[in-house]
Amino acid sequence: MTSDITPGSHRADPTGPQDDLVAQIAAALPTWLPTQRWFGGKDREITAVRPLAATELPMGPSAGHDVLLLHLVVEVEQGDRREPYQLLIGHRDDQVPDVPATASIPLADGPAVYEASGDADLTCHLLDLLAEGASVDALAFTTEPGAELETGLRGHPISTEQSNTSIVFGGQYILKLFRRLTPGTNKDLVLHRALREVGSDHIADPLGSISGELDGEPVTFGMLQRFMPDAADGWVMATTSVRDFMADPSGLPPGELGGDFSGEAYRLGKAVADVHADLAEALGTREAGRDELAETVDAMLERLERVVGEVPELAEHTDPLVAAFRAVADVPAPVTAQSVHGDLHLGQVLRTLQGWLLLDFEGEPAASVVERASLRSPLRDVAGMLRSFDYAAQQLLVGQPDDDAQAARAAAWAEHNRAAFCDGYAKASGRDPRDQDVLLRAFELDKAVYEVAYEHANRPDWLLVPLASIRRLTTEGS
Amino acid sequence: MSDDQPDLDTAPDAALEGLDDTPHTGEAVEADGTFVEPQADDFAHAEQAPSDPEWFKRAVFYEVLVRAFADSDGDGTGDLRGLADKLDYLEWLGVDCLWLPPFYASPLRDGGYDISDFRAVLPEFGTVDDFVHLLEQAHSRGIRVITDLVLNHTSDAHPWFQASRQDPDGPYGDFYVWSDDDSAYSDARIIFVDTESSNWTYDPVRGQFFWHRFFSHQPDLNFENPAVREAMLDVLRFWLDLGIDGFRLDAVPYLFEEEGTNCENLPRTHEYLREVRATIDREFPGRVLLAEANQWPADVVEYFGDPAVGGDECHMAFHFPLMPRIFMAVRRESRFPISEILAQTPPIPDGTQWGIFLRNHDELTLEMVTDDERDYMYREYAKDPRMKANIGIRRRLAPLLENDRNQLELFTAMLLSLPGSPVLYYGDEIGMGDNIWLGDRDAVRTPMQWSPDRNAGFSRSDPGRVYLPPIMDATYGYEAINVEAQQGSAASLLNWTRQMIAVRKEHPAFAEGEFIDLGGSNPSILAYERRMVGPDGELDVVLCVNNLSRFPQPVELNLAEHEGRTPVELTGRVRFPRVGELPYLLTLPGHGFYWFELTETEDDGERRSMA
């Protein structure tokens, strides 16, 4: 795609060519981008930012001429790495927008502009454009078949997200803007559409999307879904139970106490199994043979080797980890592979009044596009969720002095709820994931090794969580 | 006894006890065998309470056992005159309507639900005249009175049944469901599985089986027989003529039987209820029918009747599944058990209302929870096996909540603000305890604790004569927990409850407003709005925020719709920060709650600070 910068056709009286403005913004981004939570390249210096496309979005007759909403795609260069990012740029001539100071992008010599996803007066137009099914230059705003949208709702970004930005409109819709763009229709959108096709009860219905082109390939800029105002996420639900359990003085096991989560964990297990069945129905399955198992072993061993090099605390577990990974080569082949969630944990599931929903089917942020798109064992998702139960159980121990009794209670909570989750999964799918223990354990350990690297780099206090799990997983049953 | 009853042992009224001196069914008989039944005009009639056709939608109900409340004659058993003497207290508390479980003549083999004469009062409670006195006194204070009426069956001591078994061809021969064998209606479940093995019992006198959905000493009336349908309408008329304000219709789903069905909720049952309702509307407007149908809300709504006409069966029905879920939600520290059941509750016709309760004279009802949940409730609330009965838990509110004042207040606040007319259970307003060593369901039926005096101020009798011993343990005993002490203490649970009832009455939205669950990302917070447009066209919005967790919690509520309004806390009238466009942040202490009204700001001088 060229640097094709044309003002939106709806704008009657453009204030002037935007090329200059876009160039100034691009020049300011190398220092501004690293301050944004969603920016994924904080590990390296930005060597250049180049605008790829800028589209001025029409805002209807009600908006004044002194307001600008610009959709901007830039390429961020960090040495040999080049990645496209999406930005919404806002500008107002005579008003101070109600956005945080960090949204402001200081230009060397130009008007006051800011990242506009937090400006409800501007983002409301995104919803209007979706409802109209508008095309603006190369940007296509489309609704999913059968979706009817209410317009005129004001949008507010939710604060908890890491790698993308989501805007909630009037408590009814949520628009997820993908920040780092990948060519091809976004996996999140593809899987949501597939699941909606087969009538899955466990997703928030996709309602629309914003798409365009990047390097001659289609690209998804955003996805609109039904928002669930009555929902609470799985992490909060689970840690509520942990909090209750850890504070209880009676010493009773987790199943005997008021805050028991196992009923929810069981239903969550069923929901995950149902989604796997739906994905298999919609997108098919594939048999992975011995070669692929060998590749999987190699990939896990490679990751282990790398992480042991970075994190000395992991070294003592190397032998049992290697053994656990190698054992995968000997499991009976073939193994069934299919589309999976790819990054499943308690923060990716929502408890609604109708039951559990799964969110964010993009896959692991760190994985490559090819990795994310490839068919994988559904046990990967099970392993991810089992790891999440360990995290939920142990989060109260982080930063506290060692306390064996509390650690044992945390482990009891995790074991109780991991078992309930597997029971639910087995009930719905007819296959108990624990029967494939070699594979499941290897996937869990592989995930834990990844966590070791992540915690070592980002949250050293939390390192004890994956390390304790690795210790437990490699010693139990031996 | 009249002369035309030659054999006293087989006289149809021989099984009635203690009614020798009062008018009763069966003491006189017409030539054709029909009983001369007492008529309303034999008694005085009470003045009605001020007219208000929809009073039940806003009323605070108070369930009181006549036996347990106050003893006027010193015989150790509470009675109707004793209850009448305590009306000042109930008026002070803010009670709008008394619900009295059955006080009819009865052999008391099922707590008075085994009625042996619909037109006589159980002698130990007093007389029909005493009941009219109670009505008169209550109505003069603006308090209404409803009572239980069992339509489905009678006691086997009822003269109707005695006549039916002795004379199959007489006027009562077809009043019950008789059969030569026990094979009919085999798809109907047995309700009291602990005591009954069949819904049929053989009667050696008549030589046939009779049908009973409940105990074998409670034969079901035969509603196929038009004479039964009319006789039961006449029973209603009898009490309505005296001035009663309505009935809680016991066991309504079971009136009719039909082969090949489970004999519950049959269309003909609804048809009869419509007939009853039409009779009330025509002859006694403003009186109410409350259905006792322990079913899922989606099924119970059938008992309200046709929504197109605002409901043409019962005015009210109990919402049974809500109550156990309130307990479960607090133990789980999760709003979902409550939010889910309310989301599953269908809308009800305009002219109807739910009745909701935390406790009543029966055990904590667990029929309406799943097996999973039932096990859970047992584990959580019945640590002593004695506390379990049939399929429920027989505890009072305070011991269920381990006498935790914060939880007592939270539960009561939810009772007074969730959709439906609240029903308080006598004694729970002072946090009375229970006595799990008493048999059956008596654990929660001990004497009302009025004062630290002898017999808790309930009776002047010798303590040995009191029908059940008052609670005497150190925590809940009447020396510690009683009305007198709590009325004198500004911080008491009693005064707190009274204040909350008063606050509730200031805002009709609590009673009749739409219920809107606000959800939110913190699962331990149950937040909801009640809102209605009042007769003056003003929008009344009440915001209720409940912390179901024992730990302090923050919550961000989406109140964008009310941007610019100011939340005013209802007990202290403290103004909270104005609602803006962004989520509204509140923090609550463990088991804390807030009630706010959302007002348009009145202070013109108040300005939003500019950034």
PDB file of C-alpha atoms in Angstrom, chain B residues 59-252:
ATOM      1  CA  ALA B  59     -47.364  -3.735  51.626  1.00  0.00           C
ATOM      2  CA  VAL B  60     -44.827  -5.005  54.120  1.00  0.00           C
ATOM      3  CA  PHE B  61     -46.170  -8.384  55.236  1.00  0.00           C
ATOM      4  CA  TYR B  62     -45.512  -9.961  58.607  1.00  0.00           C
ATOM      5  CA  GLU B  63     -46.055 -13.653  59.114  1.00  0.00           C
ATOM      6  CA  VAL B  64     -47.161 -14.355  62.658  1.00  0.00           C
ATOM      7  CA  LEU B  65     -48.177 -17.617  64.254  1.00  0.00           C
ATOM      8  CA  VAL B  66     -51.177 -17.002  66.498  1.00  0.00           C
ATOM      9  CA  ARG B  67     -49.911 -19.666  68.862  1.00  0.00           C
ATOM     10  CA  ALA B  68     -46.523 -18.031  69.216  1.00  0.00           C
ATOM     11  CA  PHE B  69     -47.198 -14.308  69.491  1.00  0.00           C
ATOM     12  CA  ALA B  70     -49.076 -13.401  72.654  1.00  0.00           C
ATOM     13  CA  ASP B  71     -51.237 -15.263  75.168  1.00  0.00           C
ATOM     14  CA  SER B  72     -54.151 -13.166  76.439  1.00  0.00           C
ATOM     15  CA  ASP B  73     -55.777 -15.683  78.752  1.00  0.00           C
ATOM     16  CA  GLY B  74     -52.789 -17.242  80.456  1.00  0.00           C
ATOM     17  CA  ASP B  75     -53.265 -20.769  79.193  1.00  0.00           C
ATOM     18  CA  GLY B  76     -49.751 -20.931  77.753  1.00  0.00           C
ATOM     19  CA  THR B  77     -50.842 -20.692  74.122  1.00  0.00           C
ATOM     20  CA  GLY B  78     -50.978 -17.554  72.026  1.00  0.00           C
ATOM     21  CA  ASP B  79     -54.432 -16.510  70.843  1.00  0.00           C
ATOM     22  CA  LEU B  80     -56.254 -14.061  68.592  1.00  0.00           C
ATOM     23  CA  ARG B  81     -56.968 -11.561  71.403  1.00  0.00           C
ATOM     24  CA  GLY B  82     -53.323 -11.674  72.429  1.00  0.00           C
ATOM     25  CA  LEU B  83     -52.329 -10.867  68.852  1.00  0.00           C
ATOM     26  CA  ALA B  84     -54.857  -8.018  68.767  1.00  0.00           C
ATOM     27  CA  ASP B  85     -53.248  -6.602  71.921  1.00  0.00           C
ATOM     28  CA  LYS B  86     -49.902  -6.371  70.120  1.00  0.00           C
ATOM     29  CA  LEU B  87     -51.116  -4.465  67.075  1.00  0.00           C
ATOM     30  CA  ASP B  88     -49.678  -1.204  68.364  1.00  0.00           C
ATOM     31  CA  TYR B  89     -46.246  -2.783  68.180  1.00  0.00           C
ATOM     32  CA  LEU B  90     -46.810  -3.999  64.623  1.00  0.00           C
ATOM     33  CA  GLU B  91     -48.113  -0.613  63.555  1.00  0.00           C
ATOM     34  CA  TRP B  92     -45.047   1.020  65.118  1.00  0.00           C
ATOM     35  CA  LEU B  93     -42.794  -1.374  63.224  1.00  0.00           C
ATOM     36  CA  GLY B  94     -44.436  -0.429  59.939  1.00  0.00           C
ATOM     37  CA  VAL B  95     -46.261  -3.652  59.150  1.00  0.00           C
ATOM     38  CA  ASP B  96     -49.060  -3.292  56.579  1.00  0.00           C
ATOM     39  CA  CYS B  97     -50.486  -6.774  56.528  1.00  0.00           C
ATOM     40  CA  LEU B  98     -50.465  -9.785  58.813  1.00  0.00           C
ATOM     41  CA  TRP B  99     -50.274 -13.223  57.316  1.00  0.00           C
ATOM     42  CA  LEU B 100     -51.677 -15.787  59.716  1.00  0.00           C
ATOM     43  CA  PRO B 101     -51.098 -19.467  59.066  1.00  0.00           C
ATOM     44  CA  PRO B 102     -54.316 -21.435  59.608  1.00  0.00           C
ATOM     45  CA  PHE B 103     -56.213 -20.799  62.827  1.00  0.00           C
ATOM     46  CA  TYR B 104     -59.194 -22.990  61.918  1.00  0.00           C
ATOM     47  CA  ALA B 105     -60.517 -25.925  63.885  1.00  0.00           C
ATOM     48  CA  SER B 106     -58.060 -28.728  63.333  1.00  0.00           C
ATOM     49  CA  PRO B 107     -56.733 -31.905  64.918  1.00  0.00           C
ATOM     50  CA  LEU B 108     -53.312 -30.308  64.364  1.00  0.00           C
ATOM     51  CA  ARG B 109     -51.673 -33.238  62.717  1.00  0.00           C
ATOM     52  CA  ASP B 110     -50.202 -30.912  60.074  1.00  0.00           C
ATOM     53  CA  GLY B 111     -49.741 -27.622  61.874  1.00  0.00           C
ATOM     54  CA  GLY B 112     -53.354 -26.573  61.295  1.00  0.00           C
ATOM     55  CA  TYR B 113     -53.205 -27.154  57.526  1.00  0.00           C
ATOM     56  CA  ASP B 114     -55.423 -30.176  58.276  1.00  0.00           C
ATOM     57  CA  ILE B 115     -58.638 -28.212  58.636  1.00  0.00           C
ATOM     58  CA  SER B 116     -61.555 -29.987  60.254  1.00  0.00           C
ATOM     59  CA  ASP B 117     -63.999 -27.062  60.054  1.00  0.00           C
ATOM     60  CA  PHE B 118     -63.476 -24.113  57.728  1.00  0.00           C
ATOM     61  CA  ARG B 119     -65.975 -22.017  59.678  1.00  0.00           C
ATOM     62  CA  ALA B 120     -64.681 -22.419  63.199  1.00  0.00           C
ATOM     63  CA  VAL B 121     -61.594 -21.157  65.001  1.00  0.00           C
ATOM     64  CA  LEU B 122     -59.281 -23.549  66.802  1.00  0.00           C
ATOM     65  CA  PRO B 123     -60.651 -23.261  70.363  1.00  0.00           C
ATOM     66  CA  GLU B 124     -57.269 -22.593  71.975  1.00  0.00           C
ATOM     67  CA  PHE B 125     -56.888 -19.540  69.685  1.00  0.00           C
ATOM     68  CA  GLY B 126     -60.357 -18.172  70.516  1.00  0.00           C
ATOM     69  CA  THR B 127     -63.543 -17.801  68.548  1.00  0.00           C
ATOM     70  CA  VAL B 128     -64.794 -16.338  65.308  1.00  0.00           C
ATOM     71  CA  ASP B 129     -65.835 -13.307  67.352  1.00  0.00           C
ATOM     72  CA  ASP B 130     -62.261 -12.941  68.562  1.00  0.00           C
ATOM     73  CA  PHE B 131     -61.105 -12.993  64.971  1.00  0.00           C
ATOM     74  CA  VAL B 132     -63.562 -10.248  64.063  1.00  0.00           C
ATOM     75  CA  HIS B 133     -62.183  -8.268  67.020  1.00  0.00           C
ATOM     76  CA  LEU B 134     -58.644  -8.735  65.646  1.00  0.00           C
ATOM     77  CA  LEU B 135     -59.776  -7.565  62.207  1.00  0.00           C
ATOM     78  CA  GLU B 136     -61.533  -4.554  63.652  1.00  0.00           C
ATOM     79  CA  GLN B 137     -58.486  -3.528  65.683  1.00  0.00           C
ATOM     80  CA  ALA B 138     -56.091  -4.136  62.799  1.00  0.00           C
ATOM     81  CA  HIS B 139     -58.156  -2.221  60.260  1.00  0.00           C
ATOM     82  CA  SER B 140     -58.445   0.752  62.577  1.00  0.00           C
ATOM     83  CA  ARG B 141     -54.630   0.931  62.448  1.00  0.00           C
ATOM     84  CA  GLY B 142     -54.507   0.510  58.676  1.00  0.00           C
ATOM     85  CA  ILE B 143     -53.208  -3.045  59.027  1.00  0.00           C
ATOM     86  CA  ARG B 144     -54.735  -5.763  56.893  1.00  0.00           C
ATOM     87  CA  VAL B 145     -55.001  -9.454  57.684  1.00  0.00           C
ATOM     88  CA  ILE B 146     -54.795 -12.437  55.382  1.00  0.00           C
ATOM     89  CA  THR B 147     -54.786 -16.084  56.308  1.00  0.00           C
ATOM     90  CA  ASP B 148     -54.036 -19.437  54.794  1.00  0.00           C
ATOM     91  CA  LEU B 149     -56.836 -21.352  53.223  1.00  0.00           C
ATOM     92  CA  VAL B 150     -56.332 -24.897  52.087  1.00  0.00           C
ATOM     93  CA  LEU B 151     -58.576 -25.495  49.088  1.00  0.00           C
ATOM     94  CA  ASN B 152     -57.125 -28.810  48.047  1.00  0.00           C
ATOM     95  CA  HIS B 153     -57.995 -31.014  51.004  1.00  0.00           C
ATOM     96  CA  THR B 154     -59.477 -31.219  54.479  1.00  0.00           C
ATOM     97  CA  SER B 155     -58.624 -33.102  57.592  1.00  0.00           C
ATOM     98  CA  ASP B 156     -60.139 -36.571  57.748  1.00  0.00           C
ATOM     99  CA  ALA B 157     -61.876 -35.245  60.884  1.00  0.00           C
ATOM    100  CA  HIS B 158     -63.903 -32.782  58.784  1.00  0.00           C
ATOM    101  CA  PRO B 159     -67.638 -33.610  58.997  1.00  0.00           C
ATOM    102  CA  TRP B 160     -67.706 -33.596  55.181  1.00  0.00           C
ATOM    103  CA  PHE B 161     -65.264 -36.493  55.097  1.00  0.00           C
ATOM    104  CA  GLN B 162     -66.992 -38.346  57.901  1.00  0.00           C
ATOM    105  CA  ALA B 163     -70.295 -38.027  56.029  1.00  0.00           C
ATOM    106  CA  SER B 164     -68.640 -38.985  52.746  1.00  0.00           C
ATOM    107  CA  ARG B 165     -67.158 -42.211  54.058  1.00  0.00           C
ATOM    108  CA  GLN B 166     -70.340 -43.195  55.916  1.00  0.00           C
ATOM    109  CA  ASP B 167     -72.867 -42.343  53.255  1.00  0.00           C
ATOM    110  CA  PRO B 168     -71.614 -42.635  49.670  1.00  0.00           C
ATOM    111  CA  ASP B 169     -75.044 -41.689  48.377  1.00  0.00           C
ATOM    112  CA  GLY B 170     -75.566 -38.701  50.707  1.00  0.00           C
ATOM    113  CA  PRO B 171     -74.948 -35.050  49.863  1.00  0.00           C
ATOM    114  CA  TYR B 172     -71.219 -35.424  50.697  1.00  0.00           C
ATOM    115  CA  GLY B 173     -70.736 -38.827  49.075  1.00  0.00           C
ATOM    116  CA  ASP B 174     -68.946 -37.261  46.086  1.00  0.00           C
ATOM    117  CA  PHE B 175     -67.017 -34.573  48.001  1.00  0.00           C
ATOM    118  CA  TYR B 176     -63.771 -36.533  47.905  1.00  0.00           C
ATOM    119  CA  VAL B 177     -61.900 -38.529  45.259  1.00  0.00           C
ATOM    120  CA  TRP B 178     -62.879 -42.151  45.825  1.00  0.00           C
ATOM    121  CA  SER B 179     -61.864 -45.184  43.824  1.00  0.00           C
ATOM    122  CA  ASP B 180     -62.252 -48.931  44.027  1.00  0.00           C
ATOM    123  CA  ASP B 181     -58.530 -49.447  43.527  1.00  0.00           C
ATOM    124  CA  ASP B 182     -55.319 -47.481  43.845  1.00  0.00           C
ATOM    125  CA  SER B 183     -54.254 -47.516  40.212  1.00  0.00           C
ATOM    126  CA  ALA B 184     -55.493 -44.171  38.921  1.00  0.00           C
ATOM    127  CA  TYR B 185     -53.314 -41.078  38.412  1.00  0.00           C
ATOM    128  CA  SER B 186     -50.109 -43.084  38.744  1.00  0.00           C
ATOM    129  CA  ASP B 187     -48.045 -40.293  37.143  1.00  0.00           C
ATOM    130  CA  ALA B 188     -48.560 -37.986  40.126  1.00  0.00           C
ATOM    131  CA  ARG B 189     -45.479 -37.819  42.355  1.00  0.00           C
ATOM    132  CA  ILE B 190     -45.648 -38.423  46.085  1.00  0.00           C
ATOM    133  CA  ILE B 191     -44.875 -35.145  47.803  1.00  0.00           C
ATOM    134  CA  PHE B 192     -44.206 -36.281  51.366  1.00  0.00           C
ATOM    135  CA  VAL B 193     -41.859 -39.089  50.432  1.00  0.00           C
ATOM    136  CA  ASP B 194     -40.690 -39.458  54.024  1.00  0.00           C
ATOM    137  CA  THR B 195     -44.092 -40.528  55.359  1.00  0.00           C
ATOM    138  CA  GLU B 196     -46.300 -41.577  52.453  1.00  0.00           C
ATOM    139  CA  SER B 197     -45.883 -44.524  50.112  1.00  0.00           C
ATOM    140  CA  SER B 198     -48.906 -43.844  47.877  1.00  0.00           C
ATOM    141  CA  ASN B 199     -51.323 -41.078  46.989  1.00  0.00           C
ATOM    142  CA  TRP B 200     -54.151 -43.531  47.663  1.00  0.00           C
ATOM    143  CA  THR B 201     -55.268 -44.840  51.083  1.00  0.00           C
ATOM    144  CA  TYR B 202     -57.891 -47.493  51.737  1.00  0.00           C
ATOM    145  CA  ASP B 203     -60.803 -46.481  53.941  1.00  0.00           C
ATOM    146  CA  PRO B 204     -62.359 -49.511  55.644  1.00  0.00           C
ATOM    147  CA  VAL B 205     -65.533 -47.600  56.483  1.00  0.00           C
ATOM    148  CA  ARG B 206     -66.477 -46.897  52.880  1.00  0.00           C
ATOM    149  CA  GLY B 207     -64.535 -49.825  51.461  1.00  0.00           C
ATOM    150  CA  GLN B 208     -62.805 -47.671  48.858  1.00  0.00           C
ATOM    151  CA  PHE B 209     -59.527 -45.833  48.364  1.00  0.00           C
ATOM    152  CA  PHE B 210     -59.368 -42.056  48.733  1.00  0.00           C
ATOM    153  CA  TRP B 211     -56.935 -39.743  46.967  1.00  0.00           C
ATOM    154  CA  HIS B 212     -54.508 -37.507  48.893  1.00  0.00           C
ATOM    155  CA  ARG B 213     -51.563 -35.527  47.556  1.00  0.00           C
ATOM    156  CA  PHE B 214     -50.297 -34.813  51.035  1.00  0.00           C
ATOM    157  CA  PHE B 215     -50.728 -36.839  54.235  1.00  0.00           C
ATOM    158  CA  SER B 216     -53.120 -39.800  54.325  1.00  0.00           C
ATOM    159  CA  HIS B 217     -55.116 -37.964  57.000  1.00  0.00           C
ATOM    160  CA  GLN B 218     -55.748 -35.164  54.498  1.00  0.00           C
ATOM    161  CA  PRO B 219     -58.144 -36.440  51.794  1.00  0.00           C
ATOM    162  CA  ASP B 220     -58.271 -34.309  48.636  1.00  0.00           C
ATOM    163  CA  LEU B 221     -61.560 -32.603  47.862  1.00  0.00           C
ATOM    164  CA  ASN B 222     -63.176 -33.587  44.568  1.00  0.00           C
ATOM    165  CA  PHE B 223     -63.208 -30.385  42.525  1.00  0.00           C
ATOM    166  CA  GLU B 224     -64.920 -32.215  39.670  1.00  0.00           C
ATOM    167  CA  ASN B 225     -68.029 -31.954  41.817  1.00  0.00           C
ATOM    168  CA  PRO B 226     -69.748 -28.558  41.318  1.00  0.00           C
ATOM    169  CA  ALA B 227     -71.070 -28.764  44.884  1.00  0.00           C
ATOM    170  CA  VAL B 228     -67.458 -28.828  46.187  1.00  0.00           C
ATOM    171  CA  ARG B 229     -66.477 -25.864  44.044  1.00  0.00           C
ATOM    172  CA  GLU B 230     -69.437 -23.898  45.339  1.00  0.00           C
ATOM    173  CA  ALA B 231     -68.900 -25.033  48.941  1.00  0.00           C
ATOM    174  CA  MET B 232     -65.320 -23.734  48.848  1.00  0.00           C
ATOM    175  CA  LEU B 233     -66.441 -20.427  47.353  1.00  0.00           C
ATOM    176  CA  ASP B 234     -68.866 -20.195  50.265  1.00  0.00           C
ATOM    177  CA  VAL B 235     -65.998 -20.748  52.695  1.00  0.00           C
ATOM    178  CA  LEU B 236     -64.209 -17.777  51.115  1.00  0.00           C
ATOM    179  CA  ARG B 237     -67.367 -15.696  51.290  1.00  0.00           C
ATOM    180  CA  PHE B 238     -67.807 -16.536  54.959  1.00  0.00           C
ATOM    181  CA  TRP B 239     -64.474 -14.971  55.963  1.00  0.00           C
ATOM    182  CA  LEU B 240     -64.638 -12.163  53.417  1.00  0.00           C
ATOM    183  CA  ASP B 241     -68.035 -11.161  54.795  1.00  0.00           C
ATOM    184  CA  LEU B 242     -66.475 -10.957  58.250  1.00  0.00           C
ATOM    185  CA  GLY B 243     -63.898  -8.566  56.804  1.00  0.00           C
ATOM    186  CA  ILE B 244     -60.729 -10.560  56.054  1.00  0.00           C
ATOM    187  CA  ASP B 245     -58.434  -8.971  53.465  1.00  0.00           C
ATOM    188  CA  GLY B 246     -57.426 -12.039  51.550  1.00  0.00           C
ATOM    189  CA  PHE B 247     -56.140 -15.554  51.494  1.00  0.00           C
ATOM    190  CA  ARG B 248     -52.914 -17.311  50.896  1.00  0.00           C
ATOM    191  CA  LEU B 249     -54.163 -20.271  48.925  1.00  0.00           C
ATOM    192  CA  ASP B 250     -52.247 -23.296  50.075  1.00  0.00           C
ATOM    193  CA  ALA B 251     -51.202 -26.056  47.672  1.00  0.00           C
ATOM    194  CA  VAL B 252     -53.039 -24.591  44.677  1.00  0.00           C
TER     195      VAL B 252
END
